PDB file of C-alpha atoms and ligand atoms in Angstrom:
ATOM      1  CA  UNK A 145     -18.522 -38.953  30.847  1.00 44.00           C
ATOM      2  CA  UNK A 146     -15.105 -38.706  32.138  1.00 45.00           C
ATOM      3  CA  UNK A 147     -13.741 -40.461  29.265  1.00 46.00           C
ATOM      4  CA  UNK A 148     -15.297 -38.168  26.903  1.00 50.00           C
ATOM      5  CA  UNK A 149     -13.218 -35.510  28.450  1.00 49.00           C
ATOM      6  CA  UNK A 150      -9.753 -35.556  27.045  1.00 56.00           C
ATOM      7  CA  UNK A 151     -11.408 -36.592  23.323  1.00 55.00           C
ATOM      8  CA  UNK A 152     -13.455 -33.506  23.622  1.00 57.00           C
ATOM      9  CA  UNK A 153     -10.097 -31.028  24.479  1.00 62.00           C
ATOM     10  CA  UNK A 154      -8.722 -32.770  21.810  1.00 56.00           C
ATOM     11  CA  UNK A 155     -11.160 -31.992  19.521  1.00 52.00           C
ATOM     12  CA  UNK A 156     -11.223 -28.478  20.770  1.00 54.00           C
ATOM     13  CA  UNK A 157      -7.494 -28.015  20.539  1.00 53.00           C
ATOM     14  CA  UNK A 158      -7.580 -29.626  16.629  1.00 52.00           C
ATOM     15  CA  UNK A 159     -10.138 -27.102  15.944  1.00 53.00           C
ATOM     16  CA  UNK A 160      -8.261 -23.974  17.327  1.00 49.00           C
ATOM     17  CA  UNK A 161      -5.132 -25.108  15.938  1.00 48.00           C
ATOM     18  CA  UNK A 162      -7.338 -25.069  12.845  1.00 45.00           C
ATOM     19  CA  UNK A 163      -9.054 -21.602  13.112  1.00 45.00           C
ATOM     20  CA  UNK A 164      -5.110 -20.747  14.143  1.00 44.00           C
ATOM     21  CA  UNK A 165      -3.893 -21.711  11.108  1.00 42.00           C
ATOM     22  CA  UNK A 166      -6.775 -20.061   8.566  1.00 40.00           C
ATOM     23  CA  UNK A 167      -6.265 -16.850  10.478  1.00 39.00           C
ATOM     24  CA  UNK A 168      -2.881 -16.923  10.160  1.00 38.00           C
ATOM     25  CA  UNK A 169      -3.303 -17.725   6.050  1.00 36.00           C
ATOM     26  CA  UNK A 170      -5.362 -14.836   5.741  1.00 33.00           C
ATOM     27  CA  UNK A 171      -3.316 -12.456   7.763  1.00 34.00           C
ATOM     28  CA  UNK A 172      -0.290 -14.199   5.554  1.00 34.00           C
ATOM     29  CA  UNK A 173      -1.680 -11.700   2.888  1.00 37.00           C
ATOM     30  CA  UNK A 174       1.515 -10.768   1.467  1.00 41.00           C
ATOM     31  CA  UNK A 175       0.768  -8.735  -1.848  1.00 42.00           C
ATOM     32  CA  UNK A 176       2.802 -11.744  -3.879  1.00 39.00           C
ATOM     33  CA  UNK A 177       1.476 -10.076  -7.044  1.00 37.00           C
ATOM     34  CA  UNK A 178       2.172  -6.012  -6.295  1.00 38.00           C
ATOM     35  CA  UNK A 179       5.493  -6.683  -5.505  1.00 39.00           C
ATOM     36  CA  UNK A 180       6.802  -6.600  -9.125  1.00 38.00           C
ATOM     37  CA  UNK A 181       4.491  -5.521 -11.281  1.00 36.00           C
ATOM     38  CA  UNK A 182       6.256  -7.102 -14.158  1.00 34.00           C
ATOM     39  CA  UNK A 183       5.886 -10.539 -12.339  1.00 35.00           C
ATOM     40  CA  UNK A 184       2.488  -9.835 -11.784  1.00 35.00           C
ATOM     41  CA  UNK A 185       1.311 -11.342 -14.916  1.00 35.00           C
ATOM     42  CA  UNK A 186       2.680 -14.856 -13.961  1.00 40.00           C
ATOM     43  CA  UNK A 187       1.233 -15.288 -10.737  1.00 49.00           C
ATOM     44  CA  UNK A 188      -2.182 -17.439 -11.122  1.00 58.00           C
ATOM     45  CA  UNK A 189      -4.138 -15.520  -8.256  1.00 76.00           C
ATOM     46  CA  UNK A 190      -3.960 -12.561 -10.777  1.00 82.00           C
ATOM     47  CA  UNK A 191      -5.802 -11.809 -14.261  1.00 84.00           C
ATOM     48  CA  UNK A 192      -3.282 -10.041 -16.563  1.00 90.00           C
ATOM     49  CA  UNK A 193      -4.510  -6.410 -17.219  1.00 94.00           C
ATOM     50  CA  UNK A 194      -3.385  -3.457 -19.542  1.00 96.00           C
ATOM     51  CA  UNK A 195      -4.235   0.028 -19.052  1.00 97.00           C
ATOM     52  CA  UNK A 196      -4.415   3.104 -20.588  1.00 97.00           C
ATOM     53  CA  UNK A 197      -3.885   6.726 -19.198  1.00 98.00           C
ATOM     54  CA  UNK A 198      -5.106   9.657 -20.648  1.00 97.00           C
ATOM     55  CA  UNK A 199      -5.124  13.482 -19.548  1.00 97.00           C
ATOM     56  CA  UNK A 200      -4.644  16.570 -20.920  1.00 95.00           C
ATOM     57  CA  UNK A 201      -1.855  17.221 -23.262  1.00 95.00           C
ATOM     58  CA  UNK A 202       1.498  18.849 -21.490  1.00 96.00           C
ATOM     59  CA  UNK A 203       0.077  19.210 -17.871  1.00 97.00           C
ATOM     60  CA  UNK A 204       1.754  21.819 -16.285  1.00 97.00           C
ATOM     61  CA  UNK A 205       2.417  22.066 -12.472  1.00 98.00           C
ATOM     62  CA  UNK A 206       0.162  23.192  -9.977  1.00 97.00           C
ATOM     63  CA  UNK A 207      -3.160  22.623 -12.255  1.00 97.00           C
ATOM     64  CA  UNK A 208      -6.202  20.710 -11.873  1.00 97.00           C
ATOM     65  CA  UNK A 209      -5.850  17.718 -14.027  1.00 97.00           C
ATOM     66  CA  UNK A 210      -8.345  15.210 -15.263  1.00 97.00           C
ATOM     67  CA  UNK A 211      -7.109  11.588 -15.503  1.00 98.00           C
ATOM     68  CA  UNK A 212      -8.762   8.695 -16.613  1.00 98.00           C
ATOM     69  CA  UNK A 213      -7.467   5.293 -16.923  1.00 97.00           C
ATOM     70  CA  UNK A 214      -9.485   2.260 -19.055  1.00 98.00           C
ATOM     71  CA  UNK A 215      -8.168  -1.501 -17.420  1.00 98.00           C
ATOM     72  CA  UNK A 216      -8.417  -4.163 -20.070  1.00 97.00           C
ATOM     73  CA  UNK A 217      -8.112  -8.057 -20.262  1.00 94.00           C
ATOM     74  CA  UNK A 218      -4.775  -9.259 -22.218  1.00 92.00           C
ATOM     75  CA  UNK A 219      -7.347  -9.134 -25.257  1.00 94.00           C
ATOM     76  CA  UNK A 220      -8.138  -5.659 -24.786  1.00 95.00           C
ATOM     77  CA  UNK A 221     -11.339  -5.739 -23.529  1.00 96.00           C
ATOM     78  CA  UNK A 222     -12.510  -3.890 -20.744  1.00 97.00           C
ATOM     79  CA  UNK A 223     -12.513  -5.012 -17.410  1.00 97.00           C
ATOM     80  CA  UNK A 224     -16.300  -4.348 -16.482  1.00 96.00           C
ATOM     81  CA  UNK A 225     -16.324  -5.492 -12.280  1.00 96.00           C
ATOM     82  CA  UNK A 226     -14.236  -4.858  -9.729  1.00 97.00           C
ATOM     83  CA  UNK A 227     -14.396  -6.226  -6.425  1.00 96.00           C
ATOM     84  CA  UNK A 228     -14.185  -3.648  -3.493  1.00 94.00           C
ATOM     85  CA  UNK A 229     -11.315  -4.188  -1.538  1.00 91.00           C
ATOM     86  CA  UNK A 230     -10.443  -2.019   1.815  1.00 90.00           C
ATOM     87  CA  UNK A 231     -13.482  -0.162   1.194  1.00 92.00           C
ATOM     88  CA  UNK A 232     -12.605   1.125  -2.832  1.00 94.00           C
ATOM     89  CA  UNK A 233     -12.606  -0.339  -5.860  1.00 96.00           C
ATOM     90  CA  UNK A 234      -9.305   1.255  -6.763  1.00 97.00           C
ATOM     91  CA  UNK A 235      -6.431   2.768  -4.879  1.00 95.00           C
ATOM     92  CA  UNK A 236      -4.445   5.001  -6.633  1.00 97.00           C
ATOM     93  CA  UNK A 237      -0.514   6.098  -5.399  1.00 97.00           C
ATOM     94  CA  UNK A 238       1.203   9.178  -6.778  1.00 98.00           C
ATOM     95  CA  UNK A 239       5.097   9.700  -5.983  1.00 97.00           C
ATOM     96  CA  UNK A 240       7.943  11.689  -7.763  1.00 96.00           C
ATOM     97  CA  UNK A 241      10.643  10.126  -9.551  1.00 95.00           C
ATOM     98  CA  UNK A 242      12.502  10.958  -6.058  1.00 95.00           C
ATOM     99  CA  UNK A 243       9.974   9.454  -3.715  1.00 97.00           C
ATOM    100  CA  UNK A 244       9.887  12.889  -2.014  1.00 96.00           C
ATOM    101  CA  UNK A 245       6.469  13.529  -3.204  1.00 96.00           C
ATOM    102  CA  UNK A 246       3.432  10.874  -2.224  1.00 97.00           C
ATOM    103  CA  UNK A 247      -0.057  11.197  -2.622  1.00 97.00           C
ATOM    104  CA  UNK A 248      -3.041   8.157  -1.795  1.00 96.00           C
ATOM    105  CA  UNK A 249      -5.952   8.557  -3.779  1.00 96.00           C
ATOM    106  CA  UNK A 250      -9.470   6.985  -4.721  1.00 96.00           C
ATOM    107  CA  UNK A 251     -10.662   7.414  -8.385  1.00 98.00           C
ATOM    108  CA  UNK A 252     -14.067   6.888  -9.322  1.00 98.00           C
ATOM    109  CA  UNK A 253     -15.624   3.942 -11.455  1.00 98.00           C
ATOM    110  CA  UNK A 254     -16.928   5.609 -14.333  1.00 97.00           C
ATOM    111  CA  UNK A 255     -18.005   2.156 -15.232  1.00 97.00           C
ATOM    112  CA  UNK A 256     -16.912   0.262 -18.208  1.00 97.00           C
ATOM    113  CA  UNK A 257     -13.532  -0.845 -16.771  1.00 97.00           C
ATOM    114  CA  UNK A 258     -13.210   3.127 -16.431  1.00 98.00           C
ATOM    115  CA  UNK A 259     -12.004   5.174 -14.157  1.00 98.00           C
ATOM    116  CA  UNK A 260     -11.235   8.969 -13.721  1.00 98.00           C
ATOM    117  CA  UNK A 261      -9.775  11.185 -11.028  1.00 98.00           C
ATOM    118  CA  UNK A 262      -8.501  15.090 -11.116  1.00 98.00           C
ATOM    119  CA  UNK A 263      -5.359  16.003  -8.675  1.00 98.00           C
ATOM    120  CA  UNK A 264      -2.497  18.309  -9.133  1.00 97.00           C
ATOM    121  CA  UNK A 265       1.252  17.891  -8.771  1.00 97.00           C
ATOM    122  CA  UNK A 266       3.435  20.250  -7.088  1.00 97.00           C
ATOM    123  CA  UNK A 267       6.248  21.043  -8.595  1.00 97.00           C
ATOM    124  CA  UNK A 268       7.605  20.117 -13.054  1.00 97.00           C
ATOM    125  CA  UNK A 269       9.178  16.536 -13.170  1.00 97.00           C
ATOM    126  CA  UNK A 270       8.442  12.684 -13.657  1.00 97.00           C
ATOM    127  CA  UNK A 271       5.519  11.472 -11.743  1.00 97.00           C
ATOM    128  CA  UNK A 272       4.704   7.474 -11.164  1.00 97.00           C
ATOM    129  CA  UNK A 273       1.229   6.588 -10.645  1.00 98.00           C
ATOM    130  CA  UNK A 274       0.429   2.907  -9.109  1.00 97.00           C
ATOM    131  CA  UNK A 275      -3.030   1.708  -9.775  1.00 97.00           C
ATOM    132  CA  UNK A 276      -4.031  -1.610  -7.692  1.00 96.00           C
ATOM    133  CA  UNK A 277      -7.032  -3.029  -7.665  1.00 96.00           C
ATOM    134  CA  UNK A 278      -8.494  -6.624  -8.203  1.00 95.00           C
ATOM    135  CA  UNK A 279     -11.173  -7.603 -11.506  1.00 96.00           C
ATOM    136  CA  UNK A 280     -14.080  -9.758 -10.083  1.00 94.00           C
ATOM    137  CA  UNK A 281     -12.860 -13.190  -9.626  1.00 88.00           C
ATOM    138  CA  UNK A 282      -9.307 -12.747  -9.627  1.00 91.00           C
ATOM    139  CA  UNK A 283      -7.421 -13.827  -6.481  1.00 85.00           C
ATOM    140  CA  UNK A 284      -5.439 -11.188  -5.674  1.00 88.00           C
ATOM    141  CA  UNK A 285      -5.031  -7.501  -6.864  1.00 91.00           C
ATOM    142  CA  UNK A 286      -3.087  -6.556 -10.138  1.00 94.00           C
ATOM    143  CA  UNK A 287      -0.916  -2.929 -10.498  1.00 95.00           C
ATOM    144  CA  UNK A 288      -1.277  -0.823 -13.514  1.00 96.00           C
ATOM    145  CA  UNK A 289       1.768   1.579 -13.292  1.00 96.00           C
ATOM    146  CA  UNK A 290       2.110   4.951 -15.505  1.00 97.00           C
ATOM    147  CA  UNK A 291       4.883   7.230 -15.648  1.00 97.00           C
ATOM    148  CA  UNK A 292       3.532  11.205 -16.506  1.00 97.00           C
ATOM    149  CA  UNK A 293       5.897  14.018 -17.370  1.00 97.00           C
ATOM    150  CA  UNK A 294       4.475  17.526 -15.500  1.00 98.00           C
ATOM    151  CA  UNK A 295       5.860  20.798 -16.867  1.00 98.00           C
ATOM    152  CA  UNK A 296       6.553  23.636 -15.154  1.00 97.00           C
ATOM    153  CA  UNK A 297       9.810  24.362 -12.423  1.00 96.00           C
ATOM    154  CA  UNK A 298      11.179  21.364 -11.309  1.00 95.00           C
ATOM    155  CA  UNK A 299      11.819  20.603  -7.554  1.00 92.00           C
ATOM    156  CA  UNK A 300      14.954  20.085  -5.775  1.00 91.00           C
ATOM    157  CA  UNK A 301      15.898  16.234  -6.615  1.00 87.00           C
ATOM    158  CA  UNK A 302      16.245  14.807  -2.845  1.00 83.00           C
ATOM    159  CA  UNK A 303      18.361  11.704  -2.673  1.00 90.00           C
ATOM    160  CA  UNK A 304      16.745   8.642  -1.209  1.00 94.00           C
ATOM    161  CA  UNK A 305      19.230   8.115   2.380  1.00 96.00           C
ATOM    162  CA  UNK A 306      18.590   5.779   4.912  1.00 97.00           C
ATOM    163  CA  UNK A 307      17.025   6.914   7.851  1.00 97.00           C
ATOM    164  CA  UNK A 308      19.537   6.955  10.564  1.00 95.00           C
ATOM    165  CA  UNK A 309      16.906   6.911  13.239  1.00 96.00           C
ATOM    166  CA  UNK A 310      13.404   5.116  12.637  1.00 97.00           C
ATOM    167  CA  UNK A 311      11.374   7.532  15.058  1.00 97.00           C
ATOM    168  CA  UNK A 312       9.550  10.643  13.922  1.00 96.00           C
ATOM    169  CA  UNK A 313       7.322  13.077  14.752  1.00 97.00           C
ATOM    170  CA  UNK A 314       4.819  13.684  12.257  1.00 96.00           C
ATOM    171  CA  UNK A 315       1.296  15.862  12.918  1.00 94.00           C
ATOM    172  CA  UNK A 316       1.918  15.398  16.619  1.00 96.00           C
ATOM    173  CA  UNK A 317       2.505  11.656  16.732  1.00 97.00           C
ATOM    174  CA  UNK A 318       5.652  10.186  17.482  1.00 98.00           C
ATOM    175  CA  UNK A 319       6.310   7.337  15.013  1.00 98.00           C
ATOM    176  CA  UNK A 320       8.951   4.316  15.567  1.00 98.00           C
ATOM    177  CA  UNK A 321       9.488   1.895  13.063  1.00 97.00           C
ATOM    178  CA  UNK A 322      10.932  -1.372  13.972  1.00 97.00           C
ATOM    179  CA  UNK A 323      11.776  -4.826  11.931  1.00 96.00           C
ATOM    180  CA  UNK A 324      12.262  -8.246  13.013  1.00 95.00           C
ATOM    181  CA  UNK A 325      15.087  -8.564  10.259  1.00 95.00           C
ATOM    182  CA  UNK A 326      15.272  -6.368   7.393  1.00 96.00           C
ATOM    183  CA  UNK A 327      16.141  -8.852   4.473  1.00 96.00           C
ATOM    184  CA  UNK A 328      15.312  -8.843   1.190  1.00 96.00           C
ATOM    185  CA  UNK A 329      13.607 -12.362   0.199  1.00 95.00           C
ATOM    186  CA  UNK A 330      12.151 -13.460   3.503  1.00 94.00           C
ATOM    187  CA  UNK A 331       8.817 -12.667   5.081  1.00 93.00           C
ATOM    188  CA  UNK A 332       9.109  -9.938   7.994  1.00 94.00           C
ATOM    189  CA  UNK A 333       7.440  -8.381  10.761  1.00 94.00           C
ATOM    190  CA  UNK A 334       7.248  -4.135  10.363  1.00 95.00           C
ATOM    191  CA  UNK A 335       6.038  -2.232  12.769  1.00 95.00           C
ATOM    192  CA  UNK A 336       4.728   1.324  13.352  1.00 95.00           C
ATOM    193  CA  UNK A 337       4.463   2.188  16.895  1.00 96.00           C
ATOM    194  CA  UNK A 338       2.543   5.665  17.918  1.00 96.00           C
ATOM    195  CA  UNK A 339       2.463   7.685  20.787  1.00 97.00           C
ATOM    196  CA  UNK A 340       1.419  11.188  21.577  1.00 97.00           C
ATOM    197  CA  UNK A 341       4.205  13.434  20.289  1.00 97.00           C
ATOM    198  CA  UNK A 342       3.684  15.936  23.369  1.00 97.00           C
ATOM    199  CA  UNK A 343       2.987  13.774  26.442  1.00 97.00           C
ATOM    200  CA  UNK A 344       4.534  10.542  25.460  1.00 95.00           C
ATOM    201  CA  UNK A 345       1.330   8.640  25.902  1.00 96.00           C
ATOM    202  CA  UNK A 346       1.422   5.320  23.744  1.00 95.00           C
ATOM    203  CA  UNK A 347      -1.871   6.034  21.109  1.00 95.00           C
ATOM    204  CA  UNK A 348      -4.576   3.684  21.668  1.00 94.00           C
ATOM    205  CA  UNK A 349      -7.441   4.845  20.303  1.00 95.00           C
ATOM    206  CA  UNK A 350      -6.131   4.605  16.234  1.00 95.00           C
ATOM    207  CA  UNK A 351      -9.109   4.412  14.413  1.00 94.00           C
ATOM    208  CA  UNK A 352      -9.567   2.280  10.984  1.00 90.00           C
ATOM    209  CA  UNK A 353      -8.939   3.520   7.807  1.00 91.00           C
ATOM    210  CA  UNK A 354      -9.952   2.178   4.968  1.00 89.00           C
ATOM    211  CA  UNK A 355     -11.552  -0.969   7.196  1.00 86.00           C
ATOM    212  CA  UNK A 356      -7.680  -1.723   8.508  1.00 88.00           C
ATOM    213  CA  UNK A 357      -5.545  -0.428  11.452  1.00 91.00           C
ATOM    214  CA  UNK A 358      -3.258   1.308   9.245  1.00 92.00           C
ATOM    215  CA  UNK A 359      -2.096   0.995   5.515  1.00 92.00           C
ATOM    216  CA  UNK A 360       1.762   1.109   4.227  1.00 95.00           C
ATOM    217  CA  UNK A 361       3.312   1.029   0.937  1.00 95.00           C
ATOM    218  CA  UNK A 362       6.943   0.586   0.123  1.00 97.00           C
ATOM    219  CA  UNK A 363       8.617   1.028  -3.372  1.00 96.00           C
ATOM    220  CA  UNK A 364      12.324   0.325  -4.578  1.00 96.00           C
ATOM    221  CA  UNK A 365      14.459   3.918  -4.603  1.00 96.00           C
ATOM    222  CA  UNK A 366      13.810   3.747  -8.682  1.00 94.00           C
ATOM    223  CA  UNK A 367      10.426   3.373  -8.213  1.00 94.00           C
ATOM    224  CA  UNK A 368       9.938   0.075  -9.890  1.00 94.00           C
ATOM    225  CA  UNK A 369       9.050  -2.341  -7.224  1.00 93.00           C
ATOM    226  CA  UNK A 370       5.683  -1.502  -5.376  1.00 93.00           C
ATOM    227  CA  UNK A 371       4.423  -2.871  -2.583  1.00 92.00           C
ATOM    228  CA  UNK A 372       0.504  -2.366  -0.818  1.00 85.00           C
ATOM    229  CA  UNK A 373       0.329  -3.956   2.979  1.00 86.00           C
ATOM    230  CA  UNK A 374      -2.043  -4.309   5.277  1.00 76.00           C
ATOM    231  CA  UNK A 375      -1.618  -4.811   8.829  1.00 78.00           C
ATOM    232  CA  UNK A 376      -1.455  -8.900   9.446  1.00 74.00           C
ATOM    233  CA  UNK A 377      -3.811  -8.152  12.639  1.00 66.00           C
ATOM    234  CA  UNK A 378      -7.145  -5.283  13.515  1.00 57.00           C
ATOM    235  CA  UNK A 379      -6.718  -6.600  17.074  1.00 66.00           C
ATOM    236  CA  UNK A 380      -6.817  -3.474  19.005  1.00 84.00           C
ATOM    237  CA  UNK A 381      -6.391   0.417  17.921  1.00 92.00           C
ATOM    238  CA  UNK A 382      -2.513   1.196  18.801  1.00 89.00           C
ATOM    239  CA  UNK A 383      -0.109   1.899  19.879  1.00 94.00           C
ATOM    240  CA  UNK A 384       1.417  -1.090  17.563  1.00 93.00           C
ATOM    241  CA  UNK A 385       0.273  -1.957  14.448  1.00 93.00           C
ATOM    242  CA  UNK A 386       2.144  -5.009  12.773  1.00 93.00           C
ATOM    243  CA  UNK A 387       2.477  -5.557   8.946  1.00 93.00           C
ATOM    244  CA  UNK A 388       3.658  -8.798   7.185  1.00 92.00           C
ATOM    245  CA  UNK A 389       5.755  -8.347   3.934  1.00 93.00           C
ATOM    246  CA  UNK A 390       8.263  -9.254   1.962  1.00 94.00           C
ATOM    247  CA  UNK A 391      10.789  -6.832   0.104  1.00 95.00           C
ATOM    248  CA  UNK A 392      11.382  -9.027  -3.384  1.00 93.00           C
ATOM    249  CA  UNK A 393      14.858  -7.428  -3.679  1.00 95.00           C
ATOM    250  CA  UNK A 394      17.057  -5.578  -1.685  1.00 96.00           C
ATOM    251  CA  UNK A 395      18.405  -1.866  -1.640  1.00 97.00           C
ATOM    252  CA  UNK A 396      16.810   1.350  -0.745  1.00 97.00           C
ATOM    253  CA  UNK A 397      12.822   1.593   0.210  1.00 97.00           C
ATOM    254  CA  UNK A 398      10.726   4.048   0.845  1.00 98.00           C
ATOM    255  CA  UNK A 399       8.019   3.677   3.400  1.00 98.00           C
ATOM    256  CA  UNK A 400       5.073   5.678   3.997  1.00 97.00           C
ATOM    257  CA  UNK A 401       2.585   4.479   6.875  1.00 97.00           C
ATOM    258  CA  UNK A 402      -1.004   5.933   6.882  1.00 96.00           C
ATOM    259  CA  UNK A 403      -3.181   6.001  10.225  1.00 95.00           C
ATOM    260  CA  UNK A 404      -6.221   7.600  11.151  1.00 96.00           C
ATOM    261  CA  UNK A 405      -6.826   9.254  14.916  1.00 96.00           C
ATOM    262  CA  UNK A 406      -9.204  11.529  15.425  1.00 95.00           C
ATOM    263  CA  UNK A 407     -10.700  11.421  12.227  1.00 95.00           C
ATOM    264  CA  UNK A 408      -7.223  12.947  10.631  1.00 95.00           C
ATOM    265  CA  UNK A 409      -5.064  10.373   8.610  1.00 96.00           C
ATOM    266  CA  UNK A 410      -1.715  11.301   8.576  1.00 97.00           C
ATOM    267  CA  UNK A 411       1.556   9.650   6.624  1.00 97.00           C
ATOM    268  CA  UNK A 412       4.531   8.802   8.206  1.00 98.00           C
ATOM    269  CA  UNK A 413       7.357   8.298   5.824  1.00 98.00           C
ATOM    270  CA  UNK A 414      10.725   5.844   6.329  1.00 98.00           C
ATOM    271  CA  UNK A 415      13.668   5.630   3.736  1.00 98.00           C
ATOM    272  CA  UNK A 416      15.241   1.886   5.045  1.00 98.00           C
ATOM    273  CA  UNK A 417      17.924   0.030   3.485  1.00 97.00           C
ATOM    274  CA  UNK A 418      16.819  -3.445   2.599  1.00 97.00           C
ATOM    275  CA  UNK A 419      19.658  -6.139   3.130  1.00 94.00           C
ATOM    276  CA  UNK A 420      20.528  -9.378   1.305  1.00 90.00           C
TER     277      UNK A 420
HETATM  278 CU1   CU B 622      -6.512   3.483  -1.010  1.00 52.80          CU
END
C-alpha cells in the first residue's frame, strides 16, 4: 500500500499539470484572427467570409437607421449557421473615425447568413462598424468591417492622446488599468481593477456579462486593427479582472472595458501607447 503512494501523487500531479495546461490553452484565447482583419483570411482556425452592408441611402445623423448585413463564403454563398459565442451569435462594434464615439451591439439573425439591426449615430462623419462572429465549424471568429459615411454636423475631431494616468472614474466606479509590459508583438497581461468610486471599496460583486467577467476591445488609432478579448479567467467577480492579448503592432490604442454591477454595464475607455 505504501508503495502505491508516491505512484499515485505522481499520477495525480501528471494529471493536474495536465488539466493546468488545457486550462491555460483555453484561457490562451488570444483573438489570433480579429487582430488584423486582413490577416484573418490566412489563419486556418477561420473560414474566409465577405459581407455586404446595406441601409438607407445618405443616413443622416441622429436617425433611426436600419442595417442589415448578408455574410458569405469566399464563393458568395451565404453563411447559413452560426455558432453562439458569449451568449450572441454576432457582436457588433460601432466607433467614429476618431475613436471618440463607441457603441456594442447585438443584431439579430434574420436567418439566411442575415442579419439586421437599427441604431443611430450622433453626430455627421465616418463611422467603422466591426462585425465578429464565428460560421459553424470554424475555429475561431472572423471580422467583417464596414466603413459608413453619416450626414449631418460633424463633431469636434478629438485626437487620440495617451492617457497620462490609467485610473478613472466612470458611472461611479473607479477604474485602473495596469499592464505587465505594454509591447507590441508579445502576449500580455491587462488588467481592469474596480472599486467603488465614493468609498474606495475594491468591487467584488461584478456580475457576468455576456457569460464573462468583463469584455474589452482595442483598435489601432486609424481604426484598422481590431481586437475582441475576453478575460483569460471567471474566477471570482472583481475587483481584478485579467485579459490576455496581444497588440499585432505598435502605436496608439484605444481601449474600452465593459462590466456589469448591479445589473448596469458600463464602459471604461483607455487611449495607451503600444511600444515596440
Ligand atoms: Cu457583444
Amino acid at each position: 500500500m505504501k508503495g502505491e503512494l508516491p505512484l499515485k501523487n505522481l499520477i495525480l500531479i501528471t494529471m493536474l499539470i495536465v488539466t493546468l495546461l488545457l486550462s491555460a490553452c483555453n484561457s490562451l484565447k488570444v483573438p489570433k484572427s480579429s487582430m488584423d482583419h486582413n490577416m484573418s483570411s490566412t489563419s486556418s482556425d477561420v473560414i474566409p467570409t465577405k459581407s455586404e452592408w446595406k441601409t438607407t441611402d445618405h443616413p443622416k445623423a441622429n436617425e433611426i437607421i436600419p442595417v442589415t448585413l448578408l455574410i458569405k463564403d469566399k464563393s458568395n454563398q451565404p453563411i447559413k449557421s452560426f455558432d453562439t459565442v458569449h451568449e450572441k451569435k454576432m457582436h457588433l462594434f460601432i466607433v467614429s473615425k476618431d475613436l471618440a464615439y463607441f457603441l456594442h451591439i447585438h443584431p439579430k439573425y434574420k436567418g439566411n447568413g442575415k442579419f439586421d439591426f437599427t441604431t443611430s449615430f450622433p453626430a455627421g462623419g465616418d463611422y467603422k462598424l466591426f462585425s465578429e462572429f464565428t460560421p459553424k465549424g470554424a475555429g475561431d471568429n472572423s471580422v467583417e468591417s464596414h466603413w459608413i459615411h453619416i450626414d449631418g454636423e460633424t463633431a469636434e475631431v478629438k485626437p487620440l492622446v495617451p492617457d497620462q494616468k490609467l485610473t478613472k472614474v466612470v458611472e461611479g466606479k473607479k477604474v485602473t488599468l495596469s499592464f505587465d509590459h505594454i509591447m507590441a508583438g508579445m502576449t500580455l497581461h491587462m488588467n481592469f481593477t474596480i472599486s467603488d468610486a465614493t468609498t474606495n471599496k475594491p468591487i467584488k460583486n461584478l456580475q457576468p456579462y455576456l457569460g464573462a467577467m468583463g469584455h474589452a476591445v482595442a483598435m489601432s488609432g486609424d481604426a484598422k486593427k481590431y481586437l475582441h478579448i475576453h478575460p483569460m479567467t471567471t474566477e471570482g467577480n472583481g475587483p481584478k479582472v485579467t485579459f490576455m492579448t496581444i497588440f499585432p503592432e505598435k502605436g496608439i490604442y484605444k481601449i474600452w472595458g465593459q462590466f456589469q454591477h448591479e445589473g448596469e454595464v458600463f464602459t471604461v475607455p483607455f487611449v495607451v501607447n503600444v511600444a515596440k
